[in-house]
Short mmCIF file of C-alpha atoms and ligand atoms in Angstrom, two decimals:
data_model
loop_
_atom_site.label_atom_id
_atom_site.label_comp_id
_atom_site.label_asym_id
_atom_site.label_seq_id
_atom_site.Cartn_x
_atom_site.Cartn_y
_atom_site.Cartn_z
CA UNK A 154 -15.06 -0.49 -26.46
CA UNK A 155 -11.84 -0.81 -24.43
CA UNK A 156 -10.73 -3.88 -23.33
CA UNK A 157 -8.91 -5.38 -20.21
CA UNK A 158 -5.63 -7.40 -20.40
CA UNK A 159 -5.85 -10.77 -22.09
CA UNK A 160 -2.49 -11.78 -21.37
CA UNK A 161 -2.41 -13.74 -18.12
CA UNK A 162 -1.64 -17.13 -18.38
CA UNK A 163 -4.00 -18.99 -15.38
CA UNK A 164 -2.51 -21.75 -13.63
CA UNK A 165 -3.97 -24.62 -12.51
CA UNK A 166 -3.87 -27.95 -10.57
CA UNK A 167 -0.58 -28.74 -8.69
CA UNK A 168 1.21 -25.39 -10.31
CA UNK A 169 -1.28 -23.50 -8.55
CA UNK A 170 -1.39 -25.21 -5.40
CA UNK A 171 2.65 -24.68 -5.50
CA UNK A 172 2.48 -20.53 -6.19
CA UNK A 173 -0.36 -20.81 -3.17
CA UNK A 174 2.45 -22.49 -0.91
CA UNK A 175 5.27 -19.99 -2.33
CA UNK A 176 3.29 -17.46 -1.06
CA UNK A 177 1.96 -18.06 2.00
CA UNK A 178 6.03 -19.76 3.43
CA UNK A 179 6.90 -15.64 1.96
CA UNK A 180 4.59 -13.78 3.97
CA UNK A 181 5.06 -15.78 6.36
CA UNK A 182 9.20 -15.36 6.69
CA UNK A 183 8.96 -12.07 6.28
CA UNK A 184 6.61 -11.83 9.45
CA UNK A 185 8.83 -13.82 11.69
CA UNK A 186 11.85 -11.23 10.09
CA UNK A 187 10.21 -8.25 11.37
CA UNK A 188 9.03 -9.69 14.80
CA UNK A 189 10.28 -12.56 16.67
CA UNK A 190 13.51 -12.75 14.63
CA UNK A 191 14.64 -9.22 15.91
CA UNK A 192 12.70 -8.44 18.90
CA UNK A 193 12.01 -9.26 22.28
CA UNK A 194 8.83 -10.08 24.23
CA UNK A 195 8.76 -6.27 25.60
CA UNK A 196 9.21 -4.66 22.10
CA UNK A 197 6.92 -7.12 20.41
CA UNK A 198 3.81 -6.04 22.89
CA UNK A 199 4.76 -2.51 23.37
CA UNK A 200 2.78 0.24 21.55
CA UNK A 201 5.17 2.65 19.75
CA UNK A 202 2.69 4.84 18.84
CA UNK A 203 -0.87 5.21 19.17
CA UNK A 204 -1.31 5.11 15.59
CA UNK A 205 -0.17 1.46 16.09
CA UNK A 206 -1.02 -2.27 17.04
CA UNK A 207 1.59 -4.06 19.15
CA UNK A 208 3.52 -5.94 17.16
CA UNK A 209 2.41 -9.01 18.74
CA UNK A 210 -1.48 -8.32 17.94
CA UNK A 211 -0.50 -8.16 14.18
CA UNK A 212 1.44 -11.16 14.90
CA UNK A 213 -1.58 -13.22 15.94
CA UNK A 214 -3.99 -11.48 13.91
CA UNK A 215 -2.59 -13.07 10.61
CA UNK A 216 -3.06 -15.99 12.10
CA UNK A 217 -6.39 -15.73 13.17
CA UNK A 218 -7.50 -14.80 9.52
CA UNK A 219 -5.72 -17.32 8.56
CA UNK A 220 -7.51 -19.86 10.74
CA UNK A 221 -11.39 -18.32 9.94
CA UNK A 222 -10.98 -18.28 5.97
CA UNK A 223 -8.88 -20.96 5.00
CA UNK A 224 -9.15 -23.72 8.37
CA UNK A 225 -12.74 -22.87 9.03
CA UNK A 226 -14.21 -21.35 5.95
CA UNK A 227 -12.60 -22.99 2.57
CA UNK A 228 -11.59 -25.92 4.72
CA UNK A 229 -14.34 -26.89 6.81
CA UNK A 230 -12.08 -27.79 9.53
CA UNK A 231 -12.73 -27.62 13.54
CA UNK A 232 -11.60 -24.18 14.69
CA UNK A 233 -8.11 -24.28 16.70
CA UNK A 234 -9.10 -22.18 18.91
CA UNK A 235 -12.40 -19.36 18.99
CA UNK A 236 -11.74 -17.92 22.10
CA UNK A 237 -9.38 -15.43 20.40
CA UNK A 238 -11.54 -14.17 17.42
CA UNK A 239 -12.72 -11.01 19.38
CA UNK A 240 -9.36 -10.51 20.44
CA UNK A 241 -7.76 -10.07 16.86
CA UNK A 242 -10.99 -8.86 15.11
CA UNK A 243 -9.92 -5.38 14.21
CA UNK A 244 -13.61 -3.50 14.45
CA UNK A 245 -13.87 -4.96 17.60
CA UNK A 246 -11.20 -3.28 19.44
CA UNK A 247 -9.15 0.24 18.43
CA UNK A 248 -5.50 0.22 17.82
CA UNK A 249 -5.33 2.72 21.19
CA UNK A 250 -6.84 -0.11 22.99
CA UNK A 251 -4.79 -3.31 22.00
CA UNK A 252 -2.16 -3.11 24.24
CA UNK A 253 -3.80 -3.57 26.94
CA UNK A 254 -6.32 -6.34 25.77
CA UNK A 255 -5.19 -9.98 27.22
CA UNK A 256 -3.15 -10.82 24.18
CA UNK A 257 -1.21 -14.03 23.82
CA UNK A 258 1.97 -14.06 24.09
CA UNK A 259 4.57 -14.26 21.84
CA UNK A 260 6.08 -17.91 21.75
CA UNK A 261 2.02 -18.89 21.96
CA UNK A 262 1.09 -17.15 19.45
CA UNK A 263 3.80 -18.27 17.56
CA UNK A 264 2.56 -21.84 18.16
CA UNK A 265 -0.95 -21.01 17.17
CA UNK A 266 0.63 -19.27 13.69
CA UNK A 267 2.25 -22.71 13.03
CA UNK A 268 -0.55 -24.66 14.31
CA UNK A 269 -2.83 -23.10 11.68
CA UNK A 270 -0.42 -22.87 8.58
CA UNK A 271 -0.28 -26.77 8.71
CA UNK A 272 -4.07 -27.19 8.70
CA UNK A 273 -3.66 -24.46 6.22
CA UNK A 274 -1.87 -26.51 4.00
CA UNK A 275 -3.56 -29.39 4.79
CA UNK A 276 -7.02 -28.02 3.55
CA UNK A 277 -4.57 -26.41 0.67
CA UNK A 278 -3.31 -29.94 -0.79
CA UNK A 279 -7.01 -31.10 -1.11
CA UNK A 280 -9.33 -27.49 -1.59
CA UNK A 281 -11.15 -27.26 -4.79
CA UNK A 282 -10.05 -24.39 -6.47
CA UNK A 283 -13.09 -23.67 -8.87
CA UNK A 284 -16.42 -23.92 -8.33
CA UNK A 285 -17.42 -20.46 -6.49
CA UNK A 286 -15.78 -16.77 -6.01
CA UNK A 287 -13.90 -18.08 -3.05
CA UNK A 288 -12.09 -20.72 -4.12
CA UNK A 289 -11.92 -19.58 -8.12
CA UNK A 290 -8.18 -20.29 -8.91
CA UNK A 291 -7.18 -20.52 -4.78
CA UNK A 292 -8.72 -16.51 -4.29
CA UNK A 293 -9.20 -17.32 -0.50
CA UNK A 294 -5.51 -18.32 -0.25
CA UNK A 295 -4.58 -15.51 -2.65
CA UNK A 296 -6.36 -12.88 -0.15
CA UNK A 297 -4.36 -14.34 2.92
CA UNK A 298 -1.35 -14.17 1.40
CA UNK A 299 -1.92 -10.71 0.66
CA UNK A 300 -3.43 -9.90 4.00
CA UNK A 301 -0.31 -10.94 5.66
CA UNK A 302 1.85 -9.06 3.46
CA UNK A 303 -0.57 -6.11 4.35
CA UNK A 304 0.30 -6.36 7.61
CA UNK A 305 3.79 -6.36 7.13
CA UNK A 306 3.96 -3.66 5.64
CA UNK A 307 1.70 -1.61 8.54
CA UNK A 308 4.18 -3.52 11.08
CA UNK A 309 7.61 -1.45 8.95
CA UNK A 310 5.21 1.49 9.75
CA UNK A 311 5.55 0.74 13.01
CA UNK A 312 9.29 0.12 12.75
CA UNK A 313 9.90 3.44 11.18
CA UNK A 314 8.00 4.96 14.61
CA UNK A 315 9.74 2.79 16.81
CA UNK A 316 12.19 4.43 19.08
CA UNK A 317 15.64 2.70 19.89
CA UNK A 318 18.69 1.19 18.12
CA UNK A 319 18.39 0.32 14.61
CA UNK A 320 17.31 -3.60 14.21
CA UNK A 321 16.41 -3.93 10.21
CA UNK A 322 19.34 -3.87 7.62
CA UNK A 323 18.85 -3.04 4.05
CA UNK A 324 20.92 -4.45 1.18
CA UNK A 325 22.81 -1.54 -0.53
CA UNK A 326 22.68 -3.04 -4.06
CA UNK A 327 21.87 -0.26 -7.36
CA UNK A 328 19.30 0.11 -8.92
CA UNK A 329 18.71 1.02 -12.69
CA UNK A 330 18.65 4.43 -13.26
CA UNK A 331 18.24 6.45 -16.79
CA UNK A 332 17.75 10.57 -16.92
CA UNK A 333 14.08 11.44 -17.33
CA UNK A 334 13.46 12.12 -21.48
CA UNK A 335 11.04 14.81 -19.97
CA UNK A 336 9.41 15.98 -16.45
CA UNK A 337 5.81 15.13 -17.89
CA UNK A 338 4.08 13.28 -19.94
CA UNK A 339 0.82 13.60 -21.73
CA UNK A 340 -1.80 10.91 -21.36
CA UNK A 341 -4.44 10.88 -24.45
CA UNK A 342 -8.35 11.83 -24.00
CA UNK A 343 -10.59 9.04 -24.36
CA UNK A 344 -12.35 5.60 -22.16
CA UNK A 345 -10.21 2.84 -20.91
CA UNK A 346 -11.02 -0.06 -19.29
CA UNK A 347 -10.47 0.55 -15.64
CA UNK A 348 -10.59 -2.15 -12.46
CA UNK A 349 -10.39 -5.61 -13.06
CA UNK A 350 -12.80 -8.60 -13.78
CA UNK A 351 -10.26 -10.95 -14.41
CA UNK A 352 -7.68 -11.01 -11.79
CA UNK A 353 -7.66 -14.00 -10.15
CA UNK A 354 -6.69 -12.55 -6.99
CA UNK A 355 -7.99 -8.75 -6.76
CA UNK A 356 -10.03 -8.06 -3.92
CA UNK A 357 -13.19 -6.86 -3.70
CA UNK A 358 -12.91 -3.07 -4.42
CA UNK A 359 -10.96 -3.40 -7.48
CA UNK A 360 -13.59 -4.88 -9.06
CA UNK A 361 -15.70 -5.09 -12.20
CA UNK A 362 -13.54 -4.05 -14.87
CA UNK A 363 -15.87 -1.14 -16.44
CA UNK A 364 -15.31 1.67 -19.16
CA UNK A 365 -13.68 4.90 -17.91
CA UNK A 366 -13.56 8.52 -19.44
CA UNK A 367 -11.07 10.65 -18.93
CA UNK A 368 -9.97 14.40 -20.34
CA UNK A 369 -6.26 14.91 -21.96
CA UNK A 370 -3.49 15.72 -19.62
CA UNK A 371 -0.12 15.94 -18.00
CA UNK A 372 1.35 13.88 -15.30
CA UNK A 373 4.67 13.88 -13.79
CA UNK A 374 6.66 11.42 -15.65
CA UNK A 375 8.11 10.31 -11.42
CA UNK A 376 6.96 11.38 -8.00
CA UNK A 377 7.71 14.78 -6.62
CA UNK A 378 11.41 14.26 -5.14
CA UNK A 379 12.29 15.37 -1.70
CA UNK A 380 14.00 17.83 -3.18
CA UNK A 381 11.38 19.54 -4.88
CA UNK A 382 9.53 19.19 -1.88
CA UNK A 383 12.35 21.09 -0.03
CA UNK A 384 11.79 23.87 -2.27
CA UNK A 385 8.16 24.07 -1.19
CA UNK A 386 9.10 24.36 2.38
CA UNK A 387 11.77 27.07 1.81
CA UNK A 388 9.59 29.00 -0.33
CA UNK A 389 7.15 29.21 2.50
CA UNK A 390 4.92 26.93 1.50
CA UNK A 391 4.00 25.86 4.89
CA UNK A 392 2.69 29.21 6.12
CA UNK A 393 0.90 30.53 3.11
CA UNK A 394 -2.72 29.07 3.27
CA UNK A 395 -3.46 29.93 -0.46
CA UNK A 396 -1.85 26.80 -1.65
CA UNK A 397 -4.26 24.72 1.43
CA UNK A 398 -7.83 23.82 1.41
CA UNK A 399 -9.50 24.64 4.46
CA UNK A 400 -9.48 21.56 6.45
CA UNK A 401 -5.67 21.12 5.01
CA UNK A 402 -4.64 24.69 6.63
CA UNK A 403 -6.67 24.08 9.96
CA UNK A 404 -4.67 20.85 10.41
CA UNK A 405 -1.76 22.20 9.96
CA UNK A 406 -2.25 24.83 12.21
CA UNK A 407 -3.26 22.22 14.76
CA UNK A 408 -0.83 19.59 14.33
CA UNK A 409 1.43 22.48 13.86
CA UNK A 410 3.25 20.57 10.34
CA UNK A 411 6.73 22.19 9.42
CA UNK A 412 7.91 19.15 7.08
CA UNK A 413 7.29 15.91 6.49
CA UNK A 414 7.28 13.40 9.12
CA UNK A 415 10.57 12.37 10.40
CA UNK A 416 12.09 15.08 9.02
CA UNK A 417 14.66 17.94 11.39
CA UNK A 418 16.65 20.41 10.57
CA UNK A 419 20.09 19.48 10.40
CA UNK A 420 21.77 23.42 9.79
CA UNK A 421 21.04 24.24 6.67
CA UNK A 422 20.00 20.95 5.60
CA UNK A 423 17.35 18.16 6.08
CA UNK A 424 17.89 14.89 8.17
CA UNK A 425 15.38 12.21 8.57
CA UNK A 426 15.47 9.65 10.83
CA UNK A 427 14.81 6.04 9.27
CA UNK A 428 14.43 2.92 10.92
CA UNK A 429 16.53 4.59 13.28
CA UNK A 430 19.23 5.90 11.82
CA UNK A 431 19.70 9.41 11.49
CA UNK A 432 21.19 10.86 7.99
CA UNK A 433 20.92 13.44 5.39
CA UNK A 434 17.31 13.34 3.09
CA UNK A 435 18.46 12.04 0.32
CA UNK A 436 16.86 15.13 -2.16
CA UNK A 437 16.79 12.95 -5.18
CA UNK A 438 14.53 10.29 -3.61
CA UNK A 439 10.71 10.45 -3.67
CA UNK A 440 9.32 12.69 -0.74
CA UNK A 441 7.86 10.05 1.73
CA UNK A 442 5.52 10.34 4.56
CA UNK A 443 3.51 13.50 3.88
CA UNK A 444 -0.62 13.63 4.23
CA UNK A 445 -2.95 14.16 1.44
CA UNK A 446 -3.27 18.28 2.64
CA UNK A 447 0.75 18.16 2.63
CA UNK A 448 0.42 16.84 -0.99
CA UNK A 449 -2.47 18.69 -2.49
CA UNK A 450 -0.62 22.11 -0.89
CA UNK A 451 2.80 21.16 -2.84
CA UNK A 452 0.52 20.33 -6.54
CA UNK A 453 -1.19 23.66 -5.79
CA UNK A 454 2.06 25.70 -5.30
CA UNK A 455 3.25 24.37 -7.98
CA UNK A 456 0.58 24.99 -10.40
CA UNK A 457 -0.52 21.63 -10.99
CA UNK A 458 -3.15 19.32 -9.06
CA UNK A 459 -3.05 15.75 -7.97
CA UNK A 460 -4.05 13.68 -10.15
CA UNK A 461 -7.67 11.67 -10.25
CA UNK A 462 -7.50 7.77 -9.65
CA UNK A 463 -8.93 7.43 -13.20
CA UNK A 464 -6.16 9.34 -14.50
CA UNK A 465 -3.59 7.73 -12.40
CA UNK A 466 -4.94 4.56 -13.53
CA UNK A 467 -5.17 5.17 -16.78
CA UNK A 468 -1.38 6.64 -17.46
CA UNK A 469 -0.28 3.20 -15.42
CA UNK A 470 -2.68 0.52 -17.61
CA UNK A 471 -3.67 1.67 -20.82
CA UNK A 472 -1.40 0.55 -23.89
CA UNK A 473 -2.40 2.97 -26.84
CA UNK A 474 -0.77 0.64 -29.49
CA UNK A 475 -3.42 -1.52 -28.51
CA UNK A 476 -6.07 0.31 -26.89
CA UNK A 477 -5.55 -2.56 -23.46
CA UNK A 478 -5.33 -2.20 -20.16
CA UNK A 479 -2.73 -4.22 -18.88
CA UNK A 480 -1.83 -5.50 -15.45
CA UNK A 481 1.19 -3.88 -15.20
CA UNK A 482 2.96 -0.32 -16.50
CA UNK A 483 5.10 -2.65 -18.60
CA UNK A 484 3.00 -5.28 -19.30
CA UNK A 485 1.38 -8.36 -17.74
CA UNK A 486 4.87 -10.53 -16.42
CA UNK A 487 4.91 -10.16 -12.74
CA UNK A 488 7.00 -7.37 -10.93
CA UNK A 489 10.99 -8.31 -10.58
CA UNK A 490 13.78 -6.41 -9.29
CA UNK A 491 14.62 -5.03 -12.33
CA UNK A 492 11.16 -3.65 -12.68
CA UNK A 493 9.78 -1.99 -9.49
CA UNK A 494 11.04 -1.22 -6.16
CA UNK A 495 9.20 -3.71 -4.29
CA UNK A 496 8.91 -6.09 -1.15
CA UNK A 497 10.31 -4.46 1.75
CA UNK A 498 13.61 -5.03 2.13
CA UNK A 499 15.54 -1.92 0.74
CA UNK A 500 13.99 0.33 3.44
CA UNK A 501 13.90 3.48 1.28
CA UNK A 502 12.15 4.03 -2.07
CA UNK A 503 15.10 4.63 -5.25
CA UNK A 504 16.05 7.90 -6.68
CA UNK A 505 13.16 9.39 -8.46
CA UNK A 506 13.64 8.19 -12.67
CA UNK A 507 14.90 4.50 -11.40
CA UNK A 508 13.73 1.70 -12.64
CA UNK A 509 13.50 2.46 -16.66
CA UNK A 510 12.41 -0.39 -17.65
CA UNK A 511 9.12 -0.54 -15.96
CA UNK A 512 7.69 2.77 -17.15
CA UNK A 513 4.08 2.81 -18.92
CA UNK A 514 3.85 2.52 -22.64
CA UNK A 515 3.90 6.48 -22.24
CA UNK A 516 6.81 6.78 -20.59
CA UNK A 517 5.57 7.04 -17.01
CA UNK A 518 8.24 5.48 -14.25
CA UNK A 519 7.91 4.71 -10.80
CA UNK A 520 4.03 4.35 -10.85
CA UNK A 521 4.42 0.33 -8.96
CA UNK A 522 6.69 0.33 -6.32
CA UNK A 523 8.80 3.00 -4.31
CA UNK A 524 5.98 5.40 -2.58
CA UNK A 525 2.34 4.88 -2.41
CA UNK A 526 0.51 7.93 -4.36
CA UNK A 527 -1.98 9.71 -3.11
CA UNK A 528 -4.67 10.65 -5.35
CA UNK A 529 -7.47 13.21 -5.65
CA UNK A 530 -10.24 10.24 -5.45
CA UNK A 531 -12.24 9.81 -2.65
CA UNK A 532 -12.36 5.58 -1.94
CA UNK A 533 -15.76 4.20 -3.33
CA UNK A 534 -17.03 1.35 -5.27
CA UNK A 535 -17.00 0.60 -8.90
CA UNK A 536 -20.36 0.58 -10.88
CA UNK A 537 -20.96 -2.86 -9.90
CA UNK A 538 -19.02 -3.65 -6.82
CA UNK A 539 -20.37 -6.36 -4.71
CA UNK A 540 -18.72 -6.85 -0.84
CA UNK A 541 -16.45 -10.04 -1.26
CA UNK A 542 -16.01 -11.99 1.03
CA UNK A 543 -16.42 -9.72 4.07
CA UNK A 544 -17.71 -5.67 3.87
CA UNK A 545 -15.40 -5.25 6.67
CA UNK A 546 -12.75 -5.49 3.76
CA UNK A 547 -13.61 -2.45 1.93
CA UNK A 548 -17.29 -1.26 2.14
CA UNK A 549 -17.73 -0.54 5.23
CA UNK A 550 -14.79 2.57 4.23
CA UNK A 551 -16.41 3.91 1.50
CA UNK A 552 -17.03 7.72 1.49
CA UNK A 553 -15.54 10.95 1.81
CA UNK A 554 -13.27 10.63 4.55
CA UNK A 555 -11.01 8.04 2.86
CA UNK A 556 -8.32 9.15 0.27
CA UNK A 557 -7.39 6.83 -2.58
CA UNK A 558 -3.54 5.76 -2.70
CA UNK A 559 -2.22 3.99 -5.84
CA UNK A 560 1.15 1.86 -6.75
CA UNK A 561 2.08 0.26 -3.84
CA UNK A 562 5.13 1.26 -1.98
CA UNK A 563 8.70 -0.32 -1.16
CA UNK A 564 7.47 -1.76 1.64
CA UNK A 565 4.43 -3.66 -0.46
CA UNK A 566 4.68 -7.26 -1.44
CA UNK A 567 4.27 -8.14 -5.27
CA UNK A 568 1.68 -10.42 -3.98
CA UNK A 569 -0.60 -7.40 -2.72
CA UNK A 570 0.13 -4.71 -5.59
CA UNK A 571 -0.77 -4.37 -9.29
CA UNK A 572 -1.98 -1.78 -11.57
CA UNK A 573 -5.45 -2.14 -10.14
CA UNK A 574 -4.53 -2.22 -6.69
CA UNK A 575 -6.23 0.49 -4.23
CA UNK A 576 -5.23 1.64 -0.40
CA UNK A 577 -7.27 4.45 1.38
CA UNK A 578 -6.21 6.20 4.01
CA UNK A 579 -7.23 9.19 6.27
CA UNK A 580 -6.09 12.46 4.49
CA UNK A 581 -4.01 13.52 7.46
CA UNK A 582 -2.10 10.10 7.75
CA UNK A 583 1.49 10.07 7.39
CA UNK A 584 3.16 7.06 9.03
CA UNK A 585 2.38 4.94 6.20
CA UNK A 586 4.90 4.82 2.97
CA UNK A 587 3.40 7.84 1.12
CA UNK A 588 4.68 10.20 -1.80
CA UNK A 589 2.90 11.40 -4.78
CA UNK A 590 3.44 12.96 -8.19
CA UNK A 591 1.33 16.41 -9.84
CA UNK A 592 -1.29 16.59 -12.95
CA UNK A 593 -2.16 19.13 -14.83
CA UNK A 594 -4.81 19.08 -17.55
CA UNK A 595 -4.24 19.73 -21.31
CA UNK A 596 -4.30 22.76 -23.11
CA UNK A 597 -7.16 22.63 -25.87
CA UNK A 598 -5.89 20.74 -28.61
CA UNK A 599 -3.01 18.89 -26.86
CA UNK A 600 -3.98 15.23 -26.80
CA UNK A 601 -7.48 15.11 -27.80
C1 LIG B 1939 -5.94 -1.76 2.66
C2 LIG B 1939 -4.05 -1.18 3.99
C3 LIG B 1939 -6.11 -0.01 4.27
O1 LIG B 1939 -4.41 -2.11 6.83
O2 LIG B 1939 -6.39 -1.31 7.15
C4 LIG B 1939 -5.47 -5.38 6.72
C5 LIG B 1939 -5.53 -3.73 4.78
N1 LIG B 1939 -7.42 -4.99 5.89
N2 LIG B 1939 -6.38 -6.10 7.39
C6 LIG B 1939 -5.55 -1.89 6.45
C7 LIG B 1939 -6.13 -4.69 5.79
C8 LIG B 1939 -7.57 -5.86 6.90
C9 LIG B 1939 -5.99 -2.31 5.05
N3 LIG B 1939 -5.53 -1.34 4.00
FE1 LIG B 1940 -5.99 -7.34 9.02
#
């Protein structure tokens, strides 16, 4: 029977409560650096695209999470305020409609943020952090945390569609590199241990750990570069409808897609604009911001498929020294810079074949960090998933219509991505961070 990691060291006590602080003052910088620190009141509660919240409604809805799970729920505190909750509750009102919902404004919703981060920490310095699925090893402050850094990365979505002078600046440091050994590599047949039972701070839908099957086969050893992606368009990939599925070719008739999002023609070339700044697509880097059609179209040009989440989790987990799943492609440390493109601030995912030293036991780079993956999975629960704490989290997006995304991308905090880790989104969604890499399966014989 396969097994899940058994390699995490648990904290407890003070140590904990100190990693809980850590990162909540995080997200909670890097909100303030992509809001109030670089933009006005009129940016901050404009829409930039329909797609997208305000800025200021993300703003405040951190904070009102905040307020109803740790103040109010974990805590057992007086509410600050409730006359908001309808406001910032997400199924109550459409992203089209929140601009023009009474929001608060920005310097008082910047009070009410601060307001409820010290009754956060206030119900942090004396919350039991055992006795129920809530408060096991701080999860409640764990899933805020994450939340937060959720919506930080969905606010550098709506960065990217902003319109208007450039107002984020990446750091221009390298990042380790090594030539691919080979373009694939084969995963084994056989189960694995897939999801998680014992990570203390996976949501809901990543949950029970159970045994998983899957076939022998191939997966690209990185994600499908921009410039092999470029080779799809110019072969005509985007006007033969053999390589789509039906629904894939009738929106692309409709939305009329040429190219990835953000991308023009620049000559001969390719330009993308990014945060923006205009400049050449860098053909070595992951292809970013395509759909799941956009995706499945390139794996089917090219002979290959994308691959399932099973697989994808499987190539990114499973040690076959040991026969483990571990938290990590490299292991069970947390991510660092030398390991994963992660966090946000680099603006850009790295050349496809960086970061060497956080492949898989297989060989397999780039599967944390740089572009989320899309996958050929559509989002359900495990064999034993139970809603927790809220169905709004997950359940209630179950089914067909959803698309499974794996890794995290640049943009994703460490704090909200792990080999486990699952995002769904709509199958014709672009904006968010989004690349992907091909499968194929196994010949007879190979890897059985
Ligand atoms: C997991 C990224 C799909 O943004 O809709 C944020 C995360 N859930 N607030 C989303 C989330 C509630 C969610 N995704
Ligand atoms: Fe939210």
């Amino acid at each position: 029977m396969p097994t899940e990691l058994t390699g995490l060291t648990e904290l407890t006590g003070d140590a904990l409560r100190e990693r809980i602080a850590t990162e909540l003052t995080a997200s909670r910088r890097r909100t303030h650096a992509l809001t109030t620190d670089v933009l006005d009141e009129a940016e901050l509660s404009a829409q930039h695209s329909p797609l997208m919240s305000p800025l200021v409604w993300d703003f405040a809805h951190v904070g009102n999470q905040e307020e109803l799970w740790l103040v109010r729920d974990v805590g057992g505190r007086e509410p600050v305020r409730t006359d908001i909750d309808e406001l910032y509750d997400a199924f109550q009102h459409p992203r089209t409609e929140r601009p023009r919902l009474p929001l608060l404004g920005v310097a008082e919703a910047d009070r009410y943020l601060g307001t409820v981060r010290e009754k956060a920490f206030d119900v942090l310095a004396g919350a039991p952090l055992a006795g129920d699925r809530l408060t096991d090893q701080g999860f409640a402050f764990g899933m805020i945390a994450q939340h937060e850094q959720q919506h930080c990365e969905t606010m550098l979505a709506t960065h990217q569609l902003r319109a208007g002078e450039p107002v984020l600046d990446p750091p221009t440091a390298p990042v380790p590199w090594a030539p691919l050994p080979a373009a694939e590599v084969l995963i084994p047949a056989g189960p694995f241990a897939m999801g998680t039972s014992v990570e203390p701070w996976a949501l809901d839908n990543e949950r029970p750990a159970h045994q998983a099957q899957v076939a022998a086969f191939w997966l690209d050893t990185a994600p499908v570069s921009a410039g092999d992606y470029a080779a799809f368009i110019a072969d005509g990939g985007y006007h033969d409808p053999r390589w789509w599925v039906a629904e894939g070719w009738a929106h692309r008739q409709r939305a009329g897609l040429q190219a990835p999002l953000f991308w023009q023609r620049d000559g001969d070339r390719w330009a993308r604009r990014r945060f923006g700044r205009v400049e050449p697509v860098p053909l070595d880097e992951p292809v970013q911001h395509v759909s799941w059609y956009e995706a499945d179209a390139y794996a089917r040009w090219a002979g290959k498929r994308l691959p399932t989440e099973a697989e994808w989790e499987k190539a990114a987990r499973y040690d076959p020294a040991t026969g483990r799943s571990r938290r990590y492609p490299w292991g069970d440390a947390d991510p660092t810079p030398e390991l994963a493109n992660l966090g946000g601030a680099r603006l850009r995912p790295a050349a496809a074949g960086a970061y060497p030293a956080g492949a898989s036991p297989l060989g397999v780079r780039q599967l944390i960090g740089d572009v989320w993956e899309w996958t050929a999975s559509d989002f359900t629960g495990y064999p034993g998933f139970t809603a927790f704490p809220y169905r709004e989290y997950s359940e209630v997006f179950f089914g067909p219509e959803y698309k499974v995304l794996r890794g995290g991308s640049w943009a994703a905090d460490p704090v909200a991505c792990r080999g486990t880790f699952r995002n769904w989104d709509y199958p014709v969604r672009r904006q968010i961070f989004t690349g992907f890499r091909c499968a194929r399966d196994a010949a007879a014989g190979e890897g059985a």
